[in-house]
Amino acid sequence: MGWKNRDVISIEDFSIEDLDMLFKLTDEYLEGKYSNDLLKGYIIGNIFLEPSTRTRISFEVAAKKLGAEVINFIGEYSSIKKGESLFDTFKMMDIYTDLIIVRSPIEGTARYASDICKKPVINAGDGMLNHPTQAMIDLYTIKKIHGRLSDLKVGIYGDLRYGRAANSFILGITKYPNNVIYAISPPQLKLRDEMKEKLKEIGANFYETSNLNEVISYLDVLYVTRIQKERFPDPAEYEKVRGSYKIDLKSLEGSKPELIVLHPLPRVEELSYEIDITQRQAYFKQVSFGIPLRMALLSLILGKV
Ligand code: NCD
């Protein structure tokens, strides 16, 4: 299918070959092999309708490193506050910019934007399922550290019910052969049935537990996520699970020496700072790979490589 003009809505839409091409270019950019005016004259529109630190800033840094300009649309200060529709907002940004990046709390917003816009749309996270570019970064990080994306035992720990980063990562890593997924969470935060159905359909090998200790010795990767407080329909339900899990050095006892800990960040209280200075820490590597990977993504979609 190729990358040029392609929308990036869900990690499910990308094949291993697509991802290989992206990762190859990311490797080159990571080594500094790029021209800093490759995207000169292009204007990238960031439409963020929900808080973001890394995703928004890293897209902006990625665009600027390649010479593009970035417009930041912030819902709070826009005509959305006067009642302008999302339809008109996307229409405007489609006219003003060359590529649109969308984040929203509502599932389907990026797909809706891509139906309206002629320009390519990248989903920077919408709702509880899709955050494709985060999943691409997660996969790239594992490939860099472990040298492979298959034959891995992968634990995903935390809010698997509401976390789009966790769900997209699972949909990404299960594309590759011979991986075993351990979905570890408090009972209230287990994978949703629709996700389990999806995993069964694709023949993924997954196992659910609420006890990290039971599986820690098997794992090559432990992907930790925060509880998605803002997505709970009932705040009382959040209070019941708040603080119910935390990864620290003690919880990693008995693990393999090669185990790495990933986290899409932000962390709140589920990941101890004591992991930061160990060999297991891979979350700041995810952050740093986010720049070359998003640079590669922009170049491929804008057809400049
Ligand atoms: C995630 C998100 O927004 O889904 N953050 C990110 O983009 N790295 C994870 C989260 O908010 O917990």
PDB file of C-alpha atoms and ligand atoms in Angstrom:
ATOM      1  CA  MET A   1       0.000   0.000   0.000  1.00  0.00           C
ATOM      2  CA  GLY A   2       2.917   2.363   0.663  1.00  0.00           C
ATOM      3  CA  TRP A   3       3.119   5.251   3.097  1.00  0.00           C
ATOM      4  CA  LYS A   4       2.552   8.318   0.917  1.00  0.00           C
ATOM      5  CA  ASN A   5      -0.591  10.272   1.904  1.00  0.00           C
ATOM      6  CA  ARG A   6      -1.614   7.495   4.228  1.00  0.00           C
ATOM      7  CA  ASP A   7      -3.783   8.153   7.293  1.00  0.00           C
ATOM      8  CA  VAL A   8      -2.513   6.646  10.540  1.00  0.00           C
ATOM      9  CA  ILE A   9      -5.622   5.730  12.494  1.00  0.00           C
ATOM     10  CA  SER A  10      -4.979   2.337  14.082  1.00  0.00           C
ATOM     11  CA  ILE A  11      -1.909   0.120  14.435  1.00  0.00           C
ATOM     12  CA  GLU A  12      -4.119  -2.664  13.068  1.00  0.00           C
ATOM     13  CA  ASP A  13      -3.917  -1.064   9.599  1.00  0.00           C
ATOM     14  CA  PHE A  14      -0.138  -1.561   9.308  1.00  0.00           C
ATOM     15  CA  SER A  15       1.680  -4.700   8.193  1.00  0.00           C
ATOM     16  CA  ILE A  16       5.020  -5.960   9.439  1.00  0.00           C
ATOM     17  CA  GLU A  17       6.489  -4.785   6.086  1.00  0.00           C
ATOM     18  CA  ASP A  18       5.089  -1.251   6.596  1.00  0.00           C
ATOM     19  CA  LEU A  19       6.586  -1.170  10.066  1.00  0.00           C
ATOM     20  CA  ASP A  20       9.944  -2.500   8.830  1.00  0.00           C
ATOM     21  CA  MET A  21      10.147   0.358   6.351  1.00  0.00           C
ATOM     22  CA  LEU A  22       9.328   2.875   9.090  1.00  0.00           C
ATOM     23  CA  PHE A  23      11.873   1.362  11.487  1.00  0.00           C
ATOM     24  CA  LYS A  24      14.626   1.399   8.840  1.00  0.00           C
ATOM     25  CA  LEU A  25      14.139   5.096   8.238  1.00  0.00           C
ATOM     26  CA  THR A  26      13.936   5.697  12.007  1.00  0.00           C
ATOM     27  CA  ASP A  27      17.355   4.023  12.340  1.00  0.00           C
ATOM     28  CA  GLU A  28      18.807   6.448   9.788  1.00  0.00           C
ATOM     29  CA  TYR A  29      17.268   9.471  11.485  1.00  0.00           C
ATOM     30  CA  LEU A  30      18.480   8.250  14.858  1.00  0.00           C
ATOM     31  CA  GLU A  31      22.011   8.293  13.430  1.00  0.00           C
ATOM     32  CA  GLY A  32      21.465  11.873  12.282  1.00  0.00           C
ATOM     33  CA  LYS A  33      21.182  10.964   8.599  1.00  0.00           C
ATOM     34  CA  TYR A  34      18.553  13.460   7.462  1.00  0.00           C
ATOM     35  CA  SER A  35      18.338  16.835   5.857  1.00  0.00           C
ATOM     36  CA  ASN A  36      16.987  19.536   8.143  1.00  0.00           C
ATOM     37  CA  ASP A  37      15.085  21.191   5.317  1.00  0.00           C
ATOM     38  CA  LEU A  38      13.430  18.025   3.983  1.00  0.00           C
ATOM     39  CA  LEU A  39       9.989  19.307   4.994  1.00  0.00           C
ATOM     40  CA  LYS A  40      10.655  22.995   4.419  1.00  0.00           C
ATOM     41  CA  GLY A  41       7.473  24.777   3.340  1.00  0.00           C
ATOM     42  CA  TYR A  42       5.143  22.231   4.966  1.00  0.00           C
ATOM     43  CA  ILE A  43       2.748  23.194   7.739  1.00  0.00           C
ATOM     44  CA  ILE A  44       1.720  20.555  10.247  1.00  0.00           C
ATOM     45  CA  GLY A  45      -1.495  21.087  12.238  1.00  0.00           C
ATOM     46  CA  ASN A  46      -1.588  19.736  15.794  1.00  0.00           C
ATOM     47  CA  ILE A  47      -5.202  19.470  17.013  1.00  0.00           C
ATOM     48  CA  PHE A  48      -5.119  18.414  20.654  1.00  0.00           C
ATOM     49  CA  LEU A  49      -8.494  18.157  22.358  1.00  0.00           C
ATOM     50  CA  GLU A  50      -7.064  16.391  25.411  1.00  0.00           C
ATOM     51  CA  PRO A  51      -3.923  16.937  27.520  1.00  0.00           C
ATOM     52  CA  SER A  52      -0.594  15.748  26.132  1.00  0.00           C
ATOM     53  CA  THR A  53       3.068  16.346  26.861  1.00  0.00           C
ATOM     54  CA  ARG A  54       5.221  13.883  24.912  1.00  0.00           C
ATOM     55  CA  THR A  55       3.050  13.209  21.903  1.00  0.00           C
ATOM     56  CA  ARG A  56       2.339  16.836  21.059  1.00  0.00           C
ATOM     57  CA  ILE A  57       5.828  18.084  21.789  1.00  0.00           C
ATOM     58  CA  SER A  58       7.606  15.215  20.040  1.00  0.00           C
ATOM     59  CA  PHE A  59       5.544  15.655  16.881  1.00  0.00           C
ATOM     60  CA  GLU A  60       6.371  19.345  16.992  1.00  0.00           C
ATOM     61  CA  VAL A  61      10.088  18.716  17.543  1.00  0.00           C
ATOM     62  CA  ALA A  62      10.094  16.044  14.804  1.00  0.00           C
ATOM     63  CA  ALA A  63       8.454  18.418  12.313  1.00  0.00           C
ATOM     64  CA  LYS A  64      10.807  21.282  13.181  1.00  0.00           C
ATOM     65  CA  LYS A  65      13.937  19.128  12.905  1.00  0.00           C
ATOM     66  CA  LEU A  66      12.944  18.516   9.277  1.00  0.00           C
ATOM     67  CA  GLY A  67      12.223  22.181   8.616  1.00  0.00           C
ATOM     68  CA  ALA A  68       8.399  22.142   8.766  1.00  0.00           C
ATOM     69  CA  GLU A  69       6.262  24.711  10.596  1.00  0.00           C
ATOM     70  CA  VAL A  70       3.752  23.627  13.242  1.00  0.00           C
ATOM     71  CA  ILE A  71       0.408  25.183  14.131  1.00  0.00           C
ATOM     72  CA  ASN A  72      -0.950  24.206  17.533  1.00  0.00           C
ATOM     73  CA  PHE A  73      -4.703  24.217  17.743  1.00  0.00           C
ATOM     74  CA  ILE A  74      -5.708  24.276  21.411  1.00  0.00           C
ATOM     75  CA  GLY A  75      -9.425  23.581  21.983  1.00  0.00           C
ATOM     76  CA  GLU A  76      -9.618  25.924  24.998  1.00  0.00           C
ATOM     77  CA  TYR A  77      -8.617  28.960  22.932  1.00  0.00           C
ATOM     78  CA  SER A  78     -10.439  28.137  19.734  1.00  0.00           C
ATOM     79  CA  SER A  79     -13.871  28.774  18.255  1.00  0.00           C
ATOM     80  CA  ILE A  80     -14.935  25.375  19.624  1.00  0.00           C
ATOM     81  CA  LYS A  81     -15.539  27.454  22.770  1.00  0.00           C
ATOM     82  CA  LYS A  82     -18.026  29.530  20.744  1.00  0.00           C
ATOM     83  CA  GLY A  83     -19.807  26.384  19.620  1.00  0.00           C
ATOM     84  CA  GLU A  84     -18.008  25.668  16.346  1.00  0.00           C
ATOM     85  CA  SER A  85     -18.392  22.015  15.325  1.00  0.00           C
ATOM     86  CA  LEU A  86     -15.563  19.506  15.026  1.00  0.00           C
ATOM     87  CA  PHE A  87     -16.587  19.112  11.378  1.00  0.00           C
ATOM     88  CA  ASP A  88     -15.865  22.786  10.643  1.00  0.00           C
ATOM     89  CA  THR A  89     -12.718  22.715  12.765  1.00  0.00           C
ATOM     90  CA  PHE A  90     -11.291  19.841  10.703  1.00  0.00           C
ATOM     91  CA  LYS A  91     -12.406  21.529   7.464  1.00  0.00           C
ATOM     92  CA  MET A  92     -10.476  24.695   8.425  1.00  0.00           C
ATOM     93  CA  MET A  93      -7.338  22.821   9.415  1.00  0.00           C
ATOM     94  CA  ASP A  94      -7.524  20.853   6.160  1.00  0.00           C
ATOM     95  CA  ILE A  95      -7.419  24.138   4.259  1.00  0.00           C
ATOM     96  CA  TYR A  96      -4.659  25.712   6.355  1.00  0.00           C
ATOM     97  CA  THR A  97      -2.225  22.810   6.783  1.00  0.00           C
ATOM     98  CA  ASP A  98      -0.549  19.909   4.939  1.00  0.00           C
ATOM     99  CA  LEU A  99      -0.931  17.169   7.541  1.00  0.00           C
ATOM    100  CA  ILE A 100      -3.196  16.963  10.576  1.00  0.00           C
ATOM    101  CA  ILE A 101      -2.424  15.333  13.925  1.00  0.00           C
ATOM    102  CA  VAL A 102      -5.442  14.713  16.173  1.00  0.00           C
ATOM    103  CA  ARG A 103      -5.847  13.753  19.828  1.00  0.00           C
ATOM    104  CA  SER A 104      -9.241  13.383  21.421  1.00  0.00           C
ATOM    105  CA  PRO A 105     -10.933  11.656  24.358  1.00  0.00           C
ATOM    106  CA  ILE A 106     -13.559  10.253  21.986  1.00  0.00           C
ATOM    107  CA  GLU A 107     -12.986   7.029  20.083  1.00  0.00           C
ATOM    108  CA  GLY A 108     -13.359   7.457  16.348  1.00  0.00           C
ATOM    109  CA  THR A 109     -12.403  11.154  16.221  1.00  0.00           C
ATOM    110  CA  ALA A 110      -9.308  10.542  14.080  1.00  0.00           C
ATOM    111  CA  ARG A 111     -11.242   8.330  11.640  1.00  0.00           C
ATOM    112  CA  TYR A 112     -13.917  11.054  11.464  1.00  0.00           C
ATOM    113  CA  ALA A 113     -11.229  13.674  10.758  1.00  0.00           C
ATOM    114  CA  SER A 114      -9.773  11.505   8.000  1.00  0.00           C
ATOM    115  CA  ASP A 115     -13.203  11.239   6.361  1.00  0.00           C
ATOM    116  CA  ILE A 116     -13.473  15.033   6.307  1.00  0.00           C
ATOM    117  CA  CYS A 117      -9.894  16.004   5.446  1.00  0.00           C
ATOM    118  CA  LYS A 118      -8.148  15.562   2.116  1.00  0.00           C
ATOM    119  CA  LYS A 119      -4.799  15.929   3.858  1.00  0.00           C
ATOM    120  CA  PRO A 120      -3.363  12.940   5.749  1.00  0.00           C
ATOM    121  CA  VAL A 121      -4.469  12.521   9.361  1.00  0.00           C
ATOM    122  CA  ILE A 122      -2.405  10.980  12.159  1.00  0.00           C
ATOM    123  CA  ASN A 123      -4.162   9.727  15.271  1.00  0.00           C
ATOM    124  CA  ALA A 124      -2.257  10.967  18.325  1.00  0.00           C
ATOM    125  CA  GLY A 125      -4.567   8.953  20.616  1.00  0.00           C
ATOM    126  CA  ASP A 126      -8.365   8.891  20.605  1.00  0.00           C
ATOM    127  CA  GLY A 127     -10.531   7.166  23.182  1.00  0.00           C
ATOM    128  CA  MET A 128      -9.535   3.886  24.815  1.00  0.00           C
ATOM    129  CA  LEU A 129      -8.236   1.774  21.938  1.00  0.00           C
ATOM    130  CA  ASN A 130      -6.054   3.562  19.425  1.00  0.00           C
ATOM    131  CA  HIS A 131      -2.723   5.295  19.859  1.00  0.00           C
ATOM    132  CA  PRO A 132      -0.897   3.927  16.817  1.00  0.00           C
ATOM    133  CA  THR A 133       2.229   6.085  16.899  1.00  0.00           C
ATOM    134  CA  GLN A 134       2.861   5.213  20.545  1.00  0.00           C
ATOM    135  CA  ALA A 135       2.609   1.527  19.606  1.00  0.00           C
ATOM    136  CA  MET A 136       5.114   2.073  16.780  1.00  0.00           C
ATOM    137  CA  ILE A 137       7.542   3.663  19.253  1.00  0.00           C
ATOM    138  CA  ASP A 138       7.028   0.816  21.725  1.00  0.00           C
ATOM    139  CA  LEU A 139       7.754  -1.805  19.064  1.00  0.00           C
ATOM    140  CA  TYR A 140      10.785   0.086  17.817  1.00  0.00           C
ATOM    141  CA  THR A 141      12.160   0.328  21.374  1.00  0.00           C
ATOM    142  CA  ILE A 142      11.836  -3.420  21.920  1.00  0.00           C
ATOM    143  CA  LYS A 143      13.468  -4.133  18.556  1.00  0.00           C
ATOM    144  CA  LYS A 144      16.387  -1.852  19.421  1.00  0.00           C
ATOM    145  CA  ILE A 145      16.971  -3.399  22.824  1.00  0.00           C
ATOM    146  CA  HIS A 146      16.100  -7.078  22.305  1.00  0.00           C
ATOM    147  CA  GLY A 147      16.992  -7.180  18.592  1.00  0.00           C
ATOM    148  CA  ARG A 148      13.686  -8.879  17.713  1.00  0.00           C
ATOM    149  CA  LEU A 149       9.928  -8.504  17.892  1.00  0.00           C
ATOM    150  CA  SER A 150       9.079 -12.197  17.898  1.00  0.00           C
ATOM    151  CA  ASP A 151       9.591 -15.053  20.394  1.00  0.00           C
ATOM    152  CA  LEU A 152       9.008 -12.729  23.324  1.00  0.00           C
ATOM    153  CA  LYS A 153       7.140 -13.089  26.575  1.00  0.00           C
ATOM    154  CA  VAL A 154       5.454  -9.768  27.148  1.00  0.00           C
ATOM    155  CA  GLY A 155       3.671  -8.660  30.326  1.00  0.00           C
ATOM    156  CA  ILE A 156       1.297  -5.708  30.114  1.00  0.00           C
ATOM    157  CA  TYR A 157       0.498  -4.455  33.553  1.00  0.00           C
ATOM    158  CA  GLY A 158      -2.063  -1.941  34.726  1.00  0.00           C
ATOM    159  CA  ASP A 159      -5.192  -0.387  33.323  1.00  0.00           C
ATOM    160  CA  LEU A 160      -5.920  -2.657  30.381  1.00  0.00           C
ATOM    161  CA  ARG A 161      -9.572  -1.652  30.373  1.00  0.00           C
ATOM    162  CA  TYR A 162      -9.214   2.043  29.582  1.00  0.00           C
ATOM    163  CA  GLY A 163      -5.592   2.398  28.413  1.00  0.00           C
ATOM    164  CA  ARG A 164      -5.275   3.017  24.666  1.00  0.00           C
ATOM    165  CA  ALA A 165      -1.475   2.864  24.780  1.00  0.00           C
ATOM    166  CA  ALA A 166      -1.638  -0.628  26.325  1.00  0.00           C
ATOM    167  CA  ASN A 167      -4.332  -1.820  23.895  1.00  0.00           C
ATOM    168  CA  SER A 168      -2.552  -0.486  20.811  1.00  0.00           C
ATOM    169  CA  PHE A 169       0.723  -1.981  21.983  1.00  0.00           C
ATOM    170  CA  ILE A 170      -0.949  -5.391  22.363  1.00  0.00           C
ATOM    171  CA  LEU A 171      -2.404  -5.106  18.847  1.00  0.00           C
ATOM    172  CA  GLY A 172       1.065  -4.236  17.575  1.00  0.00           C
ATOM    173  CA  ILE A 173       3.145  -6.897  19.297  1.00  0.00           C
ATOM    174  CA  THR A 174       0.666  -9.670  18.430  1.00  0.00           C
ATOM    175  CA  LYS A 175       1.350  -9.077  14.711  1.00  0.00           C
ATOM    176  CA  TYR A 176       4.717 -10.775  15.216  1.00  0.00           C
ATOM    177  CA  PRO A 177       5.089 -14.560  15.544  1.00  0.00           C
ATOM    178  CA  ASN A 178       5.507 -16.594  18.720  1.00  0.00           C
ATOM    179  CA  ASN A 179       4.877 -13.885  21.277  1.00  0.00           C
ATOM    180  CA  VAL A 180       3.055 -14.689  24.491  1.00  0.00           C
ATOM    181  CA  ILE A 181       1.036 -11.905  26.099  1.00  0.00           C
ATOM    182  CA  TYR A 182       0.472 -11.828  29.848  1.00  0.00           C
ATOM    183  CA  ALA A 183      -2.315  -9.351  30.577  1.00  0.00           C
ATOM    184  CA  ILE A 184      -1.780  -8.448  34.226  1.00  0.00           C
ATOM    185  CA  SER A 185      -4.256  -6.167  36.011  1.00  0.00           C
ATOM    186  CA  PRO A 186      -6.521  -5.763  38.993  1.00  0.00           C
ATOM    187  CA  PRO A 187      -9.793  -7.599  38.191  1.00  0.00           C
ATOM    188  CA  GLN A 188     -11.661  -4.300  37.609  1.00  0.00           C
ATOM    189  CA  LEU A 189      -9.155  -3.203  34.961  1.00  0.00           C
ATOM    190  CA  LYS A 190      -9.019  -6.324  32.816  1.00  0.00           C
ATOM    191  CA  LEU A 191      -9.058  -6.206  29.012  1.00  0.00           C
ATOM    192  CA  ARG A 192     -12.497  -5.390  27.612  1.00  0.00           C
ATOM    193  CA  ASP A 193     -14.419  -8.234  25.983  1.00  0.00           C
ATOM    194  CA  GLU A 194     -14.206  -6.607  22.536  1.00  0.00           C
ATOM    195  CA  MET A 195     -10.414  -6.606  22.823  1.00  0.00           C
ATOM    196  CA  LYS A 196     -10.336 -10.232  23.950  1.00  0.00           C
ATOM    197  CA  GLU A 197     -12.533 -11.126  20.984  1.00  0.00           C
ATOM    198  CA  LYS A 198     -10.102  -9.347  18.670  1.00  0.00           C
ATOM    199  CA  LEU A 199      -7.162 -11.226  20.179  1.00  0.00           C
ATOM    200  CA  LYS A 200      -8.934 -14.555  19.797  1.00  0.00           C
ATOM    201  CA  GLU A 201      -9.759 -13.716  16.185  1.00  0.00           C
ATOM    202  CA  ILE A 202      -6.123 -13.060  15.337  1.00  0.00           C
ATOM    203  CA  GLY A 203      -5.070 -16.193  17.193  1.00  0.00           C
ATOM    204  CA  ALA A 204      -2.970 -14.351  19.786  1.00  0.00           C
ATOM    205  CA  ASN A 205      -1.533 -16.358  22.612  1.00  0.00           C
ATOM    206  CA  PHE A 206      -2.661 -14.457  25.717  1.00  0.00           C
ATOM    207  CA  TYR A 207      -3.096 -15.219  29.349  1.00  0.00           C
ATOM    208  CA  GLU A 208      -4.812 -13.101  32.034  1.00  0.00           C
ATOM    209  CA  THR A 209      -3.820 -12.812  35.667  1.00  0.00           C
ATOM    210  CA  SER A 210      -3.987 -10.300  38.502  1.00  0.00           C
ATOM    211  CA  ASN A 211      -0.732 -11.512  40.017  1.00  0.00           C
ATOM    212  CA  LEU A 212       2.536 -10.205  38.551  1.00  0.00           C
ATOM    213  CA  ASN A 213       4.527 -12.493  40.804  1.00  0.00           C
ATOM    214  CA  GLU A 214       3.048 -15.519  39.087  1.00  0.00           C
ATOM    215  CA  VAL A 215       4.550 -14.593  35.702  1.00  0.00           C
ATOM    216  CA  ILE A 216       7.472 -12.243  36.425  1.00  0.00           C
ATOM    217  CA  SER A 217      10.142 -14.936  35.913  1.00  0.00           C
ATOM    218  CA  TYR A 218       8.999 -15.578  32.309  1.00  0.00           C
ATOM    219  CA  LEU A 219       9.035 -12.008  31.000  1.00  0.00           C
ATOM    220  CA  ASP A 220      11.331 -10.316  28.461  1.00  0.00           C
ATOM    221  CA  VAL A 221       9.256  -7.133  28.507  1.00  0.00           C
ATOM    222  CA  LEU A 222       7.069  -5.568  31.175  1.00  0.00           C
ATOM    223  CA  TYR A 223       4.889  -2.731  29.840  1.00  0.00           C
ATOM    224  CA  VAL A 224       3.425  -0.723  32.727  1.00  0.00           C
ATOM    225  CA  THR A 225       0.582   1.802  32.430  1.00  0.00           C
ATOM    226  CA  ARG A 226      -1.076   4.259  34.774  1.00  0.00           C
ATOM    227  CA  ILE A 227      -4.719   4.024  35.797  1.00  0.00           C
ATOM    228  CA  GLN A 228      -6.646   6.210  33.322  1.00  0.00           C
ATOM    229  CA  LYS A 229      -8.468   8.194  35.985  1.00  0.00           C
ATOM    230  CA  GLU A 230     -10.169  10.514  33.490  1.00  0.00           C
ATOM    231  CA  ARG A 231     -11.875   7.629  31.637  1.00  0.00           C
ATOM    232  CA  PHE A 232     -13.773   6.162  34.574  1.00  0.00           C
ATOM    233  CA  PRO A 233     -17.495   6.815  34.183  1.00  0.00           C
ATOM    234  CA  ASP A 234     -17.812   6.759  38.001  1.00  0.00           C
ATOM    235  CA  PRO A 235     -15.139   8.452  40.186  1.00  0.00           C
ATOM    236  CA  ALA A 236     -16.029   6.072  43.046  1.00  0.00           C
ATOM    237  CA  GLU A 237     -14.895   3.170  40.858  1.00  0.00           C
ATOM    238  CA  TYR A 238     -11.558   4.914  40.345  1.00  0.00           C
ATOM    239  CA  GLU A 239     -11.128   5.335  44.098  1.00  0.00           C
ATOM    240  CA  LYS A 240     -11.551   1.574  44.528  1.00  0.00           C
ATOM    241  CA  VAL A 241      -8.550   0.737  42.320  1.00  0.00           C
ATOM    242  CA  ARG A 242      -6.381   3.780  42.967  1.00  0.00           C
ATOM    243  CA  GLY A 243      -2.920   2.748  44.161  1.00  0.00           C
ATOM    244  CA  SER A 244      -3.738  -0.942  43.674  1.00  0.00           C
ATOM    245  CA  TYR A 245      -0.430  -1.747  41.942  1.00  0.00           C
ATOM    246  CA  LYS A 246       3.105  -0.464  41.808  1.00  0.00           C
ATOM    247  CA  ILE A 247       6.305  -1.636  40.148  1.00  0.00           C
ATOM    248  CA  ASP A 248       9.462  -1.262  42.201  1.00  0.00           C
ATOM    249  CA  LEU A 249      12.706  -3.202  42.524  1.00  0.00           C
ATOM    250  CA  LYS A 250      11.080  -5.669  44.886  1.00  0.00           C
ATOM    251  CA  SER A 251       8.290  -6.518  42.464  1.00  0.00           C
ATOM    252  CA  LEU A 252      10.906  -7.353  39.812  1.00  0.00           C
ATOM    253  CA  GLU A 253      12.665  -9.917  42.014  1.00  0.00           C
ATOM    254  CA  GLY A 254      12.980 -13.274  40.262  1.00  0.00           C
ATOM    255  CA  SER A 255      12.874 -11.721  36.786  1.00  0.00           C
ATOM    256  CA  LYS A 256      15.300 -12.524  33.960  1.00  0.00           C
ATOM    257  CA  PRO A 257      18.366 -10.259  33.699  1.00  0.00           C
ATOM    258  CA  GLU A 258      17.233  -9.174  30.218  1.00  0.00           C
ATOM    259  CA  LEU A 259      13.770  -8.017  31.347  1.00  0.00           C
ATOM    260  CA  ILE A 260      13.089  -4.410  30.327  1.00  0.00           C
ATOM    261  CA  VAL A 261      10.394  -2.109  31.699  1.00  0.00           C
ATOM    262  CA  LEU A 262       8.417   0.040  29.280  1.00  0.00           C
ATOM    263  CA  HIS A 263       5.864   2.743  30.102  1.00  0.00           C
ATOM    264  CA  PRO A 264       4.216   5.166  27.674  1.00  0.00           C
ATOM    265  CA  LEU A 265       4.268   7.836  30.422  1.00  0.00           C
ATOM    266  CA  PRO A 266       2.989   9.875  32.191  1.00  0.00           C
ATOM    267  CA  ARG A 267       3.574   7.840  35.347  1.00  0.00           C
ATOM    268  CA  VAL A 268       1.706   8.707  38.488  1.00  0.00           C
ATOM    269  CA  GLU A 269       2.239   6.257  41.328  1.00  0.00           C
ATOM    270  CA  GLU A 270       2.479   2.878  39.556  1.00  0.00           C
ATOM    271  CA  LEU A 271       6.173   3.024  38.614  1.00  0.00           C
ATOM    272  CA  SER A 272       8.847   3.686  41.201  1.00  0.00           C
ATOM    273  CA  TYR A 273      11.610   6.153  40.411  1.00  0.00           C
ATOM    274  CA  GLU A 274      14.073   3.557  41.705  1.00  0.00           C
ATOM    275  CA  ILE A 275      13.792   1.669  38.376  1.00  0.00           C
ATOM    276  CA  ASP A 276      15.065   4.751  36.511  1.00  0.00           C
ATOM    277  CA  ILE A 277      18.719   4.158  37.219  1.00  0.00           C
ATOM    278  CA  THR A 278      18.685   0.437  36.451  1.00  0.00           C
ATOM    279  CA  GLN A 279      19.430  -1.385  33.177  1.00  0.00           C
ATOM    280  CA  ARG A 280      15.763  -2.337  33.010  1.00  0.00           C
ATOM    281  CA  GLN A 281      14.558   1.196  32.388  1.00  0.00           C
ATOM    282  CA  ALA A 282      13.388   1.558  28.795  1.00  0.00           C
ATOM    283  CA  TYR A 283      10.756   4.300  29.161  1.00  0.00           C
ATOM    284  CA  PHE A 284      13.093   7.218  28.596  1.00  0.00           C
ATOM    285  CA  LYS A 285      14.435   5.347  25.580  1.00  0.00           C
ATOM    286  CA  GLN A 286      10.853   5.223  24.302  1.00  0.00           C
ATOM    287  CA  VAL A 287      10.719   8.990  24.784  1.00  0.00           C
ATOM    288  CA  SER A 288      13.944   9.565  22.866  1.00  0.00           C
ATOM    289  CA  PHE A 289      13.031   7.197  20.010  1.00  0.00           C
ATOM    290  CA  GLY A 290       9.755   9.092  19.665  1.00  0.00           C
ATOM    291  CA  ILE A 291      11.526  11.916  17.844  1.00  0.00           C
ATOM    292  CA  PRO A 292      13.282  10.003  15.005  1.00  0.00           C
ATOM    293  CA  LEU A 293      10.276   7.703  14.619  1.00  0.00           C
ATOM    294  CA  ARG A 294       7.836  10.591  14.253  1.00  0.00           C
ATOM    295  CA  MET A 295      10.283  12.318  11.883  1.00  0.00           C
ATOM    296  CA  ALA A 296      10.312   9.166   9.759  1.00  0.00           C
ATOM    297  CA  LEU A 297       6.522   8.979   9.852  1.00  0.00           C
ATOM    298  CA  LEU A 298       6.089  12.577   8.671  1.00  0.00           C
ATOM    299  CA  SER A 299       8.633  12.140   5.858  1.00  0.00           C
ATOM    300  CA  LEU A 300       7.058   8.917   4.587  1.00  0.00           C
ATOM    301  CA  ILE A 301       3.488  10.260   4.673  1.00  0.00           C
ATOM    302  CA  LEU A 302       4.448  13.524   2.993  1.00  0.00           C
ATOM    303  CA  GLY A 303       6.191  11.464   0.320  1.00  0.00           C
ATOM    304  CA  LYS A 304       9.625  12.980   0.805  1.00  0.00           C
ATOM    305  CA  VAL A 305      11.595   9.727   1.003  1.00  0.00           C
TER     306      VAL A 305
HETATM  307  C1  NCD B   1      -0.676   7.932  26.839  1.00  0.00           C
HETATM  308  C2  NCD B   1      -1.989   8.420  26.283  1.00  0.00           C
HETATM  309  O1  NCD B   1      -2.250   9.594  26.146  1.00  0.00           O
HETATM  310  O2  NCD B   1      -2.748   7.522  25.945  1.00  0.00           O
HETATM  311  N1  NCD B   1       0.333   8.886  26.841  1.00  0.00           N
HETATM  312  C3  NCD B   1       1.148   9.034  25.757  1.00  0.00           C
HETATM  313  O3  NCD B   1       0.734   9.485  24.723  1.00  0.00           O
HETATM  314  N2  NCD B   1       2.410   8.639  25.882  1.00  0.00           N
HETATM  315  C4  NCD B   1      -0.767   7.202  28.111  1.00  0.00           C
HETATM  316  C5  NCD B   1      -1.470   7.830  29.277  1.00  0.00           C
HETATM  317  O4  NCD B   1      -1.979   8.938  29.225  1.00  0.00           O
HETATM  318  O5  NCD B   1      -1.471   7.168  30.312  1.00  0.00           O
END
